[in-house]
Short mmCIF file of C-alpha atoms in Angstrom, two decimals:
data_model
loop_
_atom_site.label_atom_id
_atom_site.label_comp_id
_atom_site.label_asym_id
_atom_site.label_seq_id
_atom_site.Cartn_x
_atom_site.Cartn_y
_atom_site.Cartn_z
CA MET A 21 0.00 0.00 0.00
CA ALA A 22 1.31 3.45 -0.89
CA GLU A 23 2.38 5.67 1.97
CA PRO A 24 -0.46 8.12 2.79
CA LYS A 25 1.79 11.14 2.19
CA THR A 26 2.63 9.87 -1.29
CA LYS A 27 -0.84 8.54 -2.03
CA TYR A 28 -2.64 11.77 -1.08
CA ASP A 29 0.17 14.15 -2.01
CA ARG A 30 -1.85 16.50 -4.22
CA GLN A 31 -4.78 16.91 -1.87
CA LEU A 32 -2.50 17.36 1.15
CA ARG A 33 -1.32 20.53 -0.58
CA ILE A 34 -4.90 21.81 -0.48
CA TRP A 35 -6.21 20.86 2.97
CA GLY A 36 -3.02 19.80 4.75
CA GLU A 37 -2.38 16.93 7.17
CA GLN A 38 -5.00 18.19 9.60
CA GLY A 39 -7.69 18.11 6.91
CA GLN A 40 -6.61 14.67 5.72
CA ALA A 41 -6.65 13.35 9.31
CA ALA A 42 -10.25 14.60 9.68
CA LEU A 43 -11.20 12.76 6.48
CA GLU A 44 -9.52 9.55 7.62
CA LYS A 45 -11.45 9.64 10.92
CA SER A 46 -14.81 10.23 9.21
CA SER A 47 -17.58 7.72 8.72
CA ILE A 48 -19.90 8.31 5.75
CA CYS A 49 -23.32 6.79 5.09
CA LEU A 50 -24.69 6.81 1.53
CA LEU A 51 -28.39 6.33 0.90
CA ASN A 52 -29.13 4.89 -2.58
CA CYS A 53 -26.17 3.90 -4.74
CA GLY A 54 -27.47 4.79 -8.19
CA PRO A 55 -25.17 6.89 -10.40
CA THR A 56 -25.53 10.07 -8.27
CA GLY A 57 -24.71 8.27 -5.03
CA SER A 58 -21.95 6.12 -6.57
CA GLU A 59 -20.24 9.13 -8.13
CA THR A 60 -20.36 11.03 -4.83
CA LEU A 61 -18.92 8.14 -2.87
CA LYS A 62 -16.28 7.33 -5.50
CA ASN A 63 -14.75 10.80 -4.99
CA LEU A 64 -14.79 10.40 -1.21
CA VAL A 65 -13.25 6.92 -1.25
CA LEU A 66 -10.47 8.16 -3.55
CA GLY A 67 -10.01 11.09 -1.16
CA GLY A 68 -9.40 8.71 1.75
CA VAL A 69 -12.39 8.89 4.10
CA GLY A 70 -12.24 6.44 7.01
CA SER A 71 -15.26 4.25 6.29
CA VAL A 72 -18.34 4.14 4.08
CA THR A 73 -21.66 2.38 4.53
CA VAL A 74 -23.87 1.93 1.44
CA VAL A 75 -27.61 1.56 2.08
CA ASP A 76 -29.72 0.37 -0.88
CA GLY A 77 -32.32 -2.39 -1.06
CA SER A 78 -32.62 -2.65 -4.84
CA LYS A 79 -31.25 -5.30 -7.21
CA LEU A 80 -29.22 -4.46 -10.29
CA GLU A 81 -31.23 -4.24 -13.51
CA LEU A 82 -30.10 -4.07 -17.13
CA GLY A 83 -30.96 -0.36 -17.21
CA ASP A 84 -28.35 0.31 -14.49
CA LEU A 85 -25.54 -0.72 -16.86
CA GLY A 86 -26.09 2.36 -18.99
CA ASN A 87 -25.57 5.01 -16.31
CA ASN A 88 -23.31 3.53 -13.61
CA PHE A 89 -19.79 2.43 -14.50
CA MET A 90 -19.37 0.75 -11.10
CA VAL A 91 -21.56 -2.18 -12.16
CA ASP A 92 -21.27 -4.72 -14.98
CA GLU A 93 -23.37 -7.32 -16.77
CA SER A 94 -22.27 -10.16 -14.49
CA SER A 95 -23.87 -8.34 -11.52
CA VAL A 96 -27.40 -8.07 -12.97
CA GLY A 97 -29.91 -9.44 -10.46
CA GLN A 98 -27.51 -9.08 -7.55
CA SER A 99 -27.61 -6.57 -4.68
CA LYS A 100 -26.77 -3.10 -5.99
CA ALA A 101 -25.28 -2.06 -2.63
CA LYS A 102 -23.00 -5.12 -2.52
CA THR A 103 -21.77 -4.63 -6.12
CA VAL A 104 -21.03 -0.90 -5.72
CA CYS A 105 -19.39 -1.51 -2.34
CA ALA A 106 -17.02 -4.12 -3.82
CA PHE A 107 -16.04 -1.73 -6.63
CA LEU A 108 -15.40 1.15 -4.20
CA GLN A 109 -13.24 -1.08 -2.03
CA GLU A 110 -11.04 -1.80 -5.06
CA LEU A 111 -10.48 1.94 -5.59
CA ASN A 112 -8.90 2.42 -2.15
CA ASP A 113 -8.22 -0.53 0.12
CA ALA A 114 -7.45 1.80 3.04
CA VAL A 115 -11.15 2.70 3.28
CA LYS A 116 -13.45 0.36 5.22
CA ALA A 117 -16.56 -0.30 3.10
CA LYS A 118 -19.73 -2.15 4.06
CA PHE A 119 -23.26 -2.36 2.71
CA ILE A 120 -26.78 -2.80 4.04
CA GLU A 121 -29.45 -4.28 1.77
CA GLU A 122 -32.39 -2.18 2.84
CA TYR A 123 -34.42 0.58 1.26
CA PRO A 124 -33.41 3.94 2.83
CA GLU A 125 -37.07 5.02 3.15
CA ALA A 126 -37.79 1.93 5.30
CA LEU A 127 -34.67 2.52 7.42
CA ILE A 128 -35.67 6.16 8.04
CA GLU A 129 -39.06 4.96 9.29
CA SER A 130 -38.00 1.89 11.27
CA ASN A 131 -34.59 2.72 12.73
CA PRO A 132 -33.87 6.44 13.00
CA SER A 133 -31.11 5.89 15.60
CA PHE A 134 -29.09 4.04 12.89
CA PHE A 135 -27.83 7.36 11.50
CA SER A 136 -26.28 8.63 14.76
CA GLN A 137 -23.15 6.45 14.27
CA PHE A 138 -21.96 8.46 11.25
CA THR A 139 -20.02 11.70 10.80
CA LEU A 140 -22.09 12.62 7.75
CA VAL A 141 -24.98 11.20 5.72
CA VAL A 142 -25.23 11.64 1.94
CA ALA A 143 -28.86 11.09 0.93
CA THR A 144 -29.38 10.72 -2.81
CA GLN A 145 -32.55 10.40 -4.88
CA LEU A 146 -34.90 10.77 -1.89
CA VAL A 147 -38.39 12.19 -2.36
CA GLU A 148 -39.60 15.17 -0.33
CA ASP A 149 -41.35 13.24 2.45
CA SER A 150 -38.23 11.12 3.24
CA MET A 151 -35.98 14.19 3.03
CA VAL A 152 -38.02 16.00 5.68
CA LYS A 153 -38.00 12.98 8.05
CA LEU A 154 -34.27 12.30 7.63
CA ASP A 155 -33.42 15.98 8.14
CA LYS A 156 -35.14 15.98 11.54
CA ILE A 157 -33.40 12.74 12.55
CA CYS A 158 -29.94 14.07 11.63
CA ARG A 159 -30.57 17.45 13.27
CA ASP A 160 -31.59 15.80 16.54
CA ALA A 161 -28.50 13.55 16.46
CA ASN A 162 -26.23 16.46 15.38
CA ILE A 163 -25.14 14.57 12.24
CA MET A 164 -24.17 16.50 9.10
CA LEU A 165 -26.43 15.81 6.12
CA ILE A 166 -26.18 16.44 2.38
CA PHE A 167 -29.02 15.82 -0.07
CA ALA A 168 -28.15 15.22 -3.73
CA ARG A 169 -30.39 14.35 -6.62
CA SER A 170 -30.12 14.18 -10.39
CA TYR A 171 -33.23 14.09 -12.55
CA GLY A 172 -32.84 14.24 -16.31
CA LEU A 173 -30.89 17.38 -17.18
CA THR A 174 -31.30 18.93 -13.74
CA GLY A 175 -30.15 18.18 -10.23
CA PHE A 176 -29.72 19.73 -6.82
CA VAL A 177 -27.45 19.62 -3.77
CA ARG A 178 -28.54 20.91 -0.36
CA ILE A 179 -26.55 20.89 2.90
CA SER A 180 -28.44 20.62 6.18
CA VAL A 181 -26.68 21.21 9.49
CA LYS A 182 -27.64 23.44 12.43
CA GLU A 183 -24.40 25.39 12.40
CA HIS A 184 -21.05 25.02 10.72
CA ALA A 185 -18.09 27.15 11.82
CA VAL A 186 -15.11 27.50 9.49
CA ILE A 187 -11.75 28.75 10.75
CA GLU A 188 -9.70 28.04 7.60
CA SER A 189 -12.08 29.56 5.03
CA LYS A 190 -9.20 30.07 2.53
CA PRO A 191 -10.77 32.82 0.40
CA ASP A 192 -9.39 33.27 -3.13
CA HIS A 193 -8.58 36.95 -2.59
CA PHE A 194 -7.83 38.52 0.76
CA LEU A 195 -5.75 41.51 1.76
CA ASP A 196 -2.39 40.70 3.38
CA ASP A 197 -2.38 41.51 7.10
CA LEU A 198 0.45 44.08 7.00
CA ARG A 199 -1.03 46.93 9.16
CA LEU A 200 0.56 49.56 6.90
CA ASN A 201 -2.06 52.08 8.02
CA ASN A 202 -1.70 51.16 11.70
CA PRO A 203 1.87 49.93 12.43
CA TRP A 204 2.60 48.73 15.96
CA PRO A 205 5.55 50.34 17.85
CA GLU A 206 8.23 47.73 16.91
CA LEU A 207 7.37 47.95 13.21
CA ARG A 208 7.32 51.75 13.35
CA ARG A 209 10.74 51.83 15.11
CA PHE A 210 12.19 49.48 12.48
CA ALA A 211 10.88 51.72 9.68
CA GLU A 212 12.48 54.75 11.38
CA THR A 213 15.93 53.12 11.08
CA ILE A 214 15.69 53.10 7.28
CA ASP A 215 16.37 56.18 5.18
CA LEU A 216 14.42 56.39 1.90
CA ASP A 217 16.79 59.11 0.67
CA VAL A 218 19.87 56.90 0.93
CA ALA A 219 22.44 57.74 -1.76
CA ASP A 220 23.52 54.15 -2.46
CA PRO A 221 21.44 53.04 -5.51
CA VAL A 222 21.70 49.33 -4.57
CA VAL A 223 20.33 49.96 -1.07
CA HIS A 224 17.65 52.29 -2.48
CA LYS A 225 16.30 49.66 -4.89
CA HIS A 226 16.28 46.94 -2.20
CA THR A 227 14.20 48.70 0.45
CA PRO A 228 11.05 46.55 0.92
CA TYR A 229 7.79 48.15 -0.22
CA VAL A 230 6.30 47.63 3.25
CA ILE A 231 8.83 50.09 4.69
CA ILE A 232 8.37 52.53 1.78
CA LEU A 233 4.59 52.60 2.32
CA ILE A 234 4.79 52.94 6.12
CA LYS A 235 7.17 55.90 5.85
CA MET A 236 5.25 57.55 3.00
CA ALA A 237 1.96 57.12 4.89
CA GLU A 238 3.50 58.76 7.97
CA GLU A 239 4.78 61.66 5.86
CA TRP A 240 1.34 62.08 4.29
CA ALA A 241 -0.43 61.98 7.67
CA LYS A 242 1.90 64.66 9.10
CA SER A 243 1.02 67.08 6.30
CA HIS A 244 -2.70 66.19 6.20
CA GLY A 245 -3.81 66.57 9.80
CA GLY A 246 -3.20 62.93 10.73
CA THR A 247 -5.44 61.46 8.01
CA LEU A 248 -4.52 59.02 5.26
CA PRO A 249 -5.48 59.37 1.57
CA SER A 250 -9.23 58.83 1.13
CA THR A 251 -10.44 60.49 -2.10
CA ARG A 252 -9.50 59.39 -5.60
CA GLU A 253 -7.40 62.55 -6.01
CA ASP A 254 -5.59 61.88 -2.69
CA LYS A 255 -4.79 58.32 -3.71
CA LYS A 256 -3.45 59.42 -7.09
CA GLU A 257 -1.34 62.11 -5.41
CA PHE A 258 0.00 59.54 -2.90
CA LYS A 259 1.05 57.23 -5.74
CA ASP A 260 2.72 60.15 -7.51
CA LEU A 261 4.71 60.94 -4.34
CA ILE A 262 5.98 57.35 -4.26
CA LYS A 263 6.93 57.56 -7.95
CA ALA A 264 8.80 60.81 -7.30
CA ARG A 265 11.06 58.99 -4.83
CA MET A 266 12.39 56.67 -7.56
CA ILE A 267 15.95 57.40 -8.66
CA ALA A 268 16.05 54.79 -11.47
CA SER A 269 13.48 53.32 -13.82
CA ASP A 270 14.27 49.71 -12.85
CA GLU A 271 13.39 50.03 -9.13
CA ASP A 272 10.92 47.17 -8.75
CA ASN A 273 10.47 47.87 -5.04
CA TYR A 274 8.96 51.29 -5.77
CA LYS A 275 6.76 49.83 -8.51
CA GLU A 276 5.55 47.25 -5.95
CA ALA A 277 4.89 50.09 -3.49
CA MET A 278 2.72 51.91 -6.06
CA GLU A 279 0.81 48.72 -6.88
CA ALA A 280 0.30 47.91 -3.18
CA SER A 281 -0.57 51.49 -2.14
CA PHE A 282 -4.26 50.50 -1.85
CA LYS A 283 -3.26 48.50 1.25
CA VAL A 284 -2.57 51.81 3.00
CA PHE A 285 -6.08 53.04 2.19
CA ALA A 286 -7.82 49.92 3.57
CA PRO A 287 -10.04 50.68 6.57
CA ARG A 288 -8.64 49.90 10.01
CA GLY A 289 -10.29 47.51 12.40
CA ILE A 290 -12.46 44.50 11.63
CA SER A 291 -14.81 43.70 8.76
CA PRO A 292 -18.63 43.87 9.07
CA SER A 293 -18.88 40.08 8.65
CA LEU A 294 -16.49 39.46 11.56
CA GLN A 295 -18.32 42.08 13.64
CA GLN A 296 -21.53 40.12 13.04
CA ILE A 297 -19.90 36.90 14.36
CA ILE A 298 -18.53 38.71 17.41
CA ASN A 299 -21.97 40.18 18.14
CA ASP A 300 -23.68 36.78 17.75
CA THR A 301 -25.48 35.58 20.88
CA SER A 302 -23.38 32.37 20.76
CA SER A 303 -20.31 34.43 21.73
CA GLU A 304 -21.89 34.70 25.21
CA VAL A 305 -20.39 31.34 26.12
CA ASN A 306 -21.41 28.70 28.67
CA SER A 307 -20.27 25.19 29.63
CA ASN A 308 -21.89 23.74 26.48
CA SER A 309 -20.31 26.17 23.99
CA SER A 310 -18.15 24.79 21.19
CA GLU A 311 -14.39 25.44 20.98
CA PHE A 312 -15.06 27.86 18.14
CA TRP A 313 -17.36 30.10 20.19
CA VAL A 314 -15.00 30.04 23.19
CA MET A 315 -12.26 31.36 20.88
CA VAL A 316 -14.65 33.96 19.44
CA ALA A 317 -15.38 35.15 23.01
CA ALA A 318 -11.61 35.44 23.61
CA LEU A 319 -11.23 37.31 20.30
CA LYS A 320 -13.95 39.74 21.32
CA GLU A 321 -12.01 40.53 24.53
CA PHE A 322 -8.71 40.79 22.63
CA ILE A 323 -10.10 43.30 20.10
CA ALA A 324 -11.54 45.46 22.89
CA ASN A 325 -8.30 45.40 24.89
CA GLU A 326 -4.81 44.42 23.68
CA GLY A 327 -5.77 44.48 20.00
CA GLY A 328 -6.87 48.13 20.08
CA GLY A 329 -9.66 47.37 17.62
CA GLU A 330 -7.64 44.87 15.58
CA VAL A 331 -7.52 41.05 15.52
CA PRO A 332 -4.32 39.09 16.29
CA LEU A 333 -1.70 39.59 13.58
CA GLU A 334 -1.32 36.75 11.06
CA GLY A 335 2.47 37.07 11.08
CA SER A 336 3.33 36.33 7.45
CA ILE A 337 4.54 38.70 4.76
CA PRO A 338 4.36 38.26 0.98
CA ASP A 339 7.36 37.99 -1.33
CA MET A 340 8.79 41.38 -2.29
CA THR A 341 11.89 42.99 -3.74
CA SER A 342 14.26 43.43 -0.82
CA SER A 343 17.75 42.74 0.46
CA THR A 344 17.85 39.41 2.32
CA GLU A 345 18.81 41.11 5.59
CA LEU A 346 15.91 43.59 5.53
CA TYR A 347 13.40 40.93 4.48
CA VAL A 348 14.46 38.52 7.25
CA ASN A 349 14.39 41.30 9.88
CA LEU A 350 10.96 42.41 8.70
CA GLN A 351 9.72 38.81 8.79
CA LYS A 352 10.99 38.41 12.37
CA ILE A 353 9.13 41.56 13.48
CA TYR A 354 5.83 40.27 12.01
CA GLN A 355 6.36 36.80 13.49
CA ALA A 356 7.21 38.20 16.94
CA LYS A 357 4.05 40.33 16.98
CA ALA A 358 1.93 37.34 15.88
CA GLU A 359 3.46 35.20 18.65
CA THR A 360 2.79 37.93 21.27
CA ASP A 361 -0.83 38.20 20.13
CA PHE A 362 -1.22 34.40 20.21
CA LEU A 363 0.07 34.21 23.80
CA VAL A 364 -2.43 36.87 24.89
CA MET A 365 -5.24 35.00 23.12
CA GLU A 366 -4.15 31.72 24.70
CA GLN A 367 -4.39 33.23 28.20
CA ARG A 368 -7.81 34.70 27.44
CA VAL A 369 -9.07 31.32 26.12
CA LYS A 370 -7.82 29.59 29.29
CA LYS A 371 -9.51 32.16 31.56
CA ILE A 372 -12.81 31.79 29.70
CA LEU A 373 -12.64 27.98 29.89
CA ASN A 374 -11.96 28.25 33.61
CA ARG A 375 -14.86 30.64 34.06
CA ILE A 376 -17.34 28.28 32.38
CA GLY A 377 -16.15 25.26 34.34
CA ARG A 378 -14.11 23.54 31.63
CA ASP A 379 -10.51 22.30 31.59
CA PRO A 380 -8.33 25.36 30.77
CA ASP A 381 -6.13 23.18 28.53
CA SER A 382 -9.02 21.56 26.62
CA ILE A 383 -8.41 23.70 23.52
CA SER A 384 -5.03 22.86 22.01
CA LYS A 385 -2.34 25.45 21.28
CA ALA A 386 -2.43 24.40 17.63
CA ASN A 387 -6.17 25.19 17.41
CA ILE A 388 -5.76 28.58 19.11
CA LYS A 389 -2.81 29.40 16.83
CA SER A 390 -4.83 28.44 13.74
CA PHE A 391 -7.75 30.57 14.97
CA CYS A 392 -5.44 33.58 15.54
CA LYS A 393 -3.91 33.21 12.08
CA ASN A 394 -7.31 33.01 10.40
CA SER A 395 -9.38 35.22 12.72
CA ARG A 396 -10.10 37.82 9.99
CA LYS A 397 -11.54 35.10 7.74
CA VAL A 398 -13.68 32.95 10.06
CA LYS A 399 -17.18 32.11 8.82
CA VAL A 400 -20.34 30.72 10.38
CA CYS A 401 -22.95 28.98 8.19
CA ARG A 402 -26.43 28.13 9.43
CA TYR A 403 -29.02 26.17 7.48
CA ARG A 404 -32.79 26.15 7.72
CA LEU A 405 -34.58 22.87 8.29
CA ILE A 406 -35.57 21.50 4.89
CA GLU A 407 -39.18 21.33 6.11
CA ASP A 408 -39.14 25.06 6.91
CA GLU A 409 -37.77 25.83 3.45
CA PHE A 410 -40.39 23.62 1.79
CA ASN A 411 -43.32 24.98 3.81
CA SER A 412 -42.36 28.64 4.04
CA PRO A 413 -39.54 29.67 1.69
CA VAL A 414 -38.27 33.24 1.98
CA GLN A 415 -41.09 34.93 0.10
CA PRO A 416 -39.28 37.96 -1.39
CA GLU A 417 -36.46 35.71 -2.65
CA LEU A 418 -38.84 33.21 -4.24
CA GLN A 419 -40.80 35.99 -5.98
CA LYS A 420 -37.54 37.55 -7.18
CA TYR A 421 -36.31 34.25 -8.65
CA LEU A 422 -39.63 33.61 -10.40
CA THR A 423 -39.57 37.00 -12.12
CA ASP A 424 -35.80 37.16 -12.80
CA GLU A 425 -34.96 35.85 -16.26
CA ASP A 426 -31.53 34.66 -15.04
CA TYR A 427 -33.06 32.49 -12.32
CA SER A 428 -36.40 31.47 -13.87
CA VAL A 429 -35.17 28.08 -15.15
CA ALA A 430 -33.35 27.21 -11.90
CA VAL A 431 -36.35 28.05 -9.71
CA GLY A 432 -38.61 26.36 -12.28
CA PHE A 433 -36.65 23.13 -11.86
CA TYR A 434 -36.74 23.55 -8.07
CA ILE A 435 -40.56 23.81 -8.11
CA LEU A 436 -40.93 21.00 -10.67
CA LEU A 437 -38.71 18.60 -8.70
CA ARG A 438 -41.03 19.10 -5.75
CA ALA A 439 -44.09 18.86 -7.99
CA ALA A 440 -42.72 15.58 -9.42
CA ASP A 441 -42.53 14.16 -5.88
CA ARG A 442 -46.16 15.15 -5.24
CA TYR A 443 -47.06 13.59 -8.57
CA ALA A 444 -45.32 10.33 -7.56
CA SER A 445 -47.12 10.36 -4.21
CA ASN A 446 -50.50 10.71 -6.00
CA TYR A 447 -49.96 8.39 -8.99
CA ASN A 448 -47.23 5.94 -7.82
CA SER A 449 -44.93 6.86 -10.70
CA PHE A 450 -43.01 9.92 -11.86
CA PRO A 451 -44.27 12.03 -14.77
CA GLY A 452 -43.19 10.59 -18.13
CA GLN A 453 -41.86 7.40 -16.53
CA PHE A 454 -44.01 5.19 -18.76
CA ASP A 455 -44.57 5.52 -22.51
CA GLY A 456 -47.89 6.48 -24.02
CA GLU A 457 -49.28 8.80 -21.35
CA MET A 458 -47.16 11.90 -21.96
CA ASP A 459 -49.95 14.43 -22.64
CA GLU A 460 -51.86 13.36 -19.55
CA ASP A 461 -48.68 13.45 -17.44
CA ILE A 462 -47.87 16.97 -18.65
CA SER A 463 -51.35 18.18 -17.74
CA ARG A 464 -51.21 16.55 -14.29
CA LEU A 465 -47.73 17.90 -13.53
CA LYS A 466 -48.77 21.40 -14.56
CA THR A 467 -51.82 21.28 -12.25
CA ILE A 468 -49.67 20.09 -9.32
CA ALA A 469 -46.98 22.74 -10.00
CA VAL A 470 -49.57 25.56 -10.07
CA ALA A 471 -51.11 24.26 -6.82
CA LEU A 472 -47.63 24.09 -5.21
CA LEU A 473 -46.89 27.69 -6.22
CA GLY A 474 -50.22 28.67 -4.65
CA ASP A 475 -49.29 26.86 -1.42
CA LEU A 476 -46.03 28.81 -1.36
CA GLY A 477 -47.87 32.13 -1.63
CA CYS A 478 -47.05 32.71 -5.29
CA ASN A 479 -50.58 32.75 -6.75
CA GLY A 480 -50.55 33.90 -10.34
CA SER A 481 -46.97 32.75 -10.92
CA THR A 482 -46.53 30.22 -13.73
CA LEU A 483 -43.81 28.02 -15.16
CA THR A 484 -43.15 27.79 -18.88
CA GLU A 485 -44.82 25.00 -20.86
CA ASP A 486 -41.41 24.05 -22.29
CA LEU A 487 -39.97 23.41 -18.84
CA ILE A 488 -42.96 21.31 -17.76
CA ASN A 489 -42.75 19.29 -21.00
CA GLU A 490 -39.01 18.84 -20.48
CA MET A 491 -39.53 17.59 -16.92
CA CYS A 492 -41.98 14.95 -18.18
CA ARG A 493 -39.59 13.99 -20.97
CA TYR A 494 -36.94 13.15 -18.35
CA GLY A 495 -39.13 10.43 -16.84
CA ALA A 496 -37.08 10.63 -13.60
CA ALA A 497 -34.02 9.22 -15.44
CA GLU A 498 -30.56 9.56 -13.90
CA LEU A 499 -28.20 10.49 -16.73
CA HIS A 500 -24.61 9.56 -16.01
CA ALA A 501 -23.12 12.89 -17.10
CA VAL A 502 -25.49 14.86 -14.84
CA ALA A 503 -25.08 12.37 -11.97
CA ALA A 504 -21.27 12.67 -12.22
CA PHE A 505 -21.49 16.46 -12.06
CA VAL A 506 -23.99 16.54 -9.17
CA GLY A 507 -21.98 13.84 -7.35
CA GLY A 508 -18.83 15.90 -7.83
CA ILE A 509 -20.45 18.95 -6.26
CA ALA A 510 -21.87 16.89 -3.37
CA SER A 511 -18.52 15.24 -2.58
CA GLN A 512 -16.78 18.62 -2.69
CA GLU A 513 -19.22 19.91 -0.07
CA VAL A 514 -18.72 16.78 2.06
CA ILE A 515 -14.97 17.44 2.11
CA LYS A 516 -15.52 21.09 3.09
CA LEU A 517 -17.76 20.03 5.98
CA ILE A 518 -15.50 17.27 7.30
CA THR A 519 -12.18 19.14 7.00
CA ARG A 520 -13.80 22.39 8.21
CA GLN A 521 -11.91 24.18 5.47
CA PHE A 522 -13.34 26.39 2.71
CA VAL A 523 -16.89 27.75 2.99
CA PRO A 524 -19.67 25.30 2.11
CA MET A 525 -22.58 26.40 -0.07
CA CYS A 526 -25.37 28.23 1.73
CA GLY A 527 -28.64 27.62 -0.09
CA THR A 528 -30.01 25.08 -2.54
CA PHE A 529 -27.67 24.42 -5.45
CA ILE A 530 -29.54 23.82 -8.74
CA PHE A 531 -27.85 22.46 -11.85
CA ASN A 532 -29.52 23.48 -15.10
CA GLY A 533 -28.18 21.20 -17.83
CA ILE A 534 -30.23 22.90 -20.54
CA ASP A 535 -28.33 26.19 -20.26
CA HIS A 536 -25.20 24.71 -18.61
CA LYS A 537 -25.73 26.87 -15.53
CA SER A 538 -25.36 26.29 -11.80
CA GLN A 539 -27.14 28.59 -9.35
CA LEU A 540 -27.74 28.87 -5.62
CA LEU A 541 -31.24 29.62 -4.36
CA SER A 542 -31.45 31.19 -0.89
CA LEU A 543 -34.87 30.08 0.26
#
């Protein structure tokens, strides 16, 4: 067997050893192993989750050979769960795989406590009634849940969990934490030791842009009543002042300073999204609070006291044109400040834990350090119960989607998927599932969809005839290409939830295969 570090080398570069360890400890349950479920689980098994349990009571039919590459002709008539499980085990022998030959709907009804043994449940191809029941079961047991479904040329993915806190959100674009507009004393003193008017051209072109900007910002503030550039004219003038300090055209450090000058203009303090988390009622911690909220409570105290309105410093600096000596010294100053801030945060965390009757050492140094490093980027996601969304979606949002040309197909599919479930409940088959009754099926589905819109408070709203016809044409088929795409999205969200890295989707993800569009509905 390949060494884990070699085997998972590429993904370790994305979510690190900590993320991989979380995956390897996880236990995943898959409900229904048709193409959507199989594709989801395939990605997770290859990613190295700890164990998987496949729940499906159906037998393999000839039709399954056309949309699921994890089964073959020799398996027709055998247990679908057993066949898929054996294939998945071949993909990664480090993952424990087992199967249960039972229909998920029956298991939800007869043995709800079954689901409490898992880290996360992936429920595929469930109808509305089973989704609602399973959601309540998983919420009560505090088990993460993801719904995924493909249906013809459409599909959806929906996460359901009470609350999900993300420390390592890893945004694509985020401003470096350099404090150019608010340098702490040690950084300011270091900047004072460097002369921007030095005569030596080699020294002049190797002064790091961080120092250039700190000194230029101080000069500007002295001549502008203590304020930094704020208007467009001010910012242009500030850039021109930097340019005027160049003594040669090839001074990359000054070009970097001009390009990075916007970092001086960034507002001080914390972002509105972080302020919202700090003001959340959960930051008033008690003995049952999670580690995350204990650290948020400590952060709140830090910002109000030692931080002077700022979060702990991250402590890293980007690459820049500089002499080695200046760069290393600058790096040490940032690292020292980050370490000082971490030690203050650590003490505050311990005091809070003590105050709420918990072991002061119950939150590891590594976790506190990670929180400090990422404190500007933490996120909290909360999800409505699926029943609440189904019974009372956010009315203004639903109306907006129905009337917005960009969203009309996505919300149309959302309504029609629910209407198809009502149809199946009334007629024991999905619209268009059997040949020869298409016109009648279209008429019935349209009536149910209009009634559903009425129930949701959207009287007078209609869906296009083309979309209703298309939904009937699908006949509830799972197309492999759509299932692979939907399964890919679902497995990506599973990894986000388990590793607690990156921000999972908030809302109902709808895939529209007609227009090749993916959209999130916040209902």
